[in-house]
C-alpha cells in the first residue's frame, strides 16, 4: 500500500514526496528525529516526544517547524489516513537548505524541513521477539559526545546492529571507558534481586522517553532503581536484563556476549515491566 506522508505542510503519496538534494539533513546529518509508537490507533507519550524534540532543536539552535498542537494534529491525521492500529510515527526536522552546500549554517529565517511518515506494525505489542528475549553483544562506543541530542547520525548504531547480526545476535550494547552507555537504539538495564540498575542521564546517552516512564512505573511497583555506571561483567552476572525504547517498549535481554542470564529466558521483572508499561501507556495514549 502506498503510504500518505507529510512533507513541509503537505500530505501526499510517498512516491511523490521530495526533499532538496541540498537539504542539510541529507548532506550533513544536520537533523533531529523522534519515533512515537501507536497502539489502538493512539499515540504513546506524545507529550514526552514533543518535549524532547524541542530540547533537541534548542540544543542545535534549530527553528521549530510548527507548534506542538500542529504536530499532534499531523500525527493523528497520518494515523487516520494510513489506517494505523499498531505501528510507529517517524518525524524528522532538518535545518533545511538555502540552495547550496556550505558548512556554515544557512541564513537566519531559512525554513526547516519537516517530514513525517507512519510504519504499520501489526503485532508490535505482542511481539515474538519480546517472548524470546534479545541476545546482545558489546561493542566500543565511538559516537560523538552529544548523544542526548536525538540527531539522525545513526551510521554507527546501524553498524552496531550489523555487527550483532553477523555474530548471530539481535543487538549491541555500547561500552565507553569500561562502562555500558546504552544499546544501539535503546537504553540498557540489568536486574539484581529487587534492584534495577541503569546508567544515569548525561550527554553520554539519549534521555529515553520510555526509560523515564519505565523507571517511574518500576518505583511504583516497589522495585528499587539505582542510576549508576555499570560494566558488561556486572550485567552478565545479573538475574536478568532488558532494554527500553519507544519502538520495542521493554525488551528482555537473555544473553550478553555469549553468557546466558538466568535460565536464558526473559526474566519475571522484565516481563512484568513490559506488561505494566503497555497497560499504562495504552490508558494514557491520546
Ligand atoms: N538510546 C538510543 C541511542 C536510541 O536511539 C533510543 C531510541 N531512539 C533510545 C535510547 C530509547 O529512547 P526512547 O525510549 O525515547 O525511544
XYZ file of C-alpha atoms and ligand atoms in Angstrom, residues 33-35 49 52 143 150 154 157 174 182-187 205-211 244-247, ligand 1:
43
model
C 14.143 12.976 14.812
C 11.588 11.300 17.030
C 9.850 7.938 16.877
C 8.418 13.061 22.454
C 12.402 16.038 23.684
C 29.890 8.036 18.813
C 18.478 12.895 19.068
C 22.822 6.804 13.007
C 24.365 2.444 15.676
C 27.959 0.125 23.605
C 23.289 2.260 26.019
C 22.028 -0.023 23.266
C 22.267 0.930 19.590
C 18.675 2.193 19.719
C 17.602 1.710 23.319
C 18.535 2.269 26.957
C 23.183 8.724 26.429
C 19.825 9.553 24.923
C 17.280 10.518 27.554
C 14.804 7.818 26.625
C 11.137 8.697 26.882
C 10.405 5.036 27.601
C 13.208 4.996 30.208
C 13.666 0.139 26.636
C 12.668 2.127 23.561
C 9.556 3.670 22.059
C 9.554 1.108 19.256
N 19.116 5.329 23.160
C 19.279 5.420 21.840
C 20.647 5.542 21.277
C 18.165 5.411 20.973
O 18.332 5.513 19.643
C 16.876 5.256 21.531
C 15.650 5.198 20.651
N 15.622 6.129 19.669
C 16.750 5.153 22.923
C 17.900 5.198 23.713
C 15.406 4.997 23.583
O 14.692 6.200 23.590
P 13.098 6.223 23.576
O 12.657 5.430 24.753
O 12.751 7.638 23.695
O 12.679 5.588 22.282
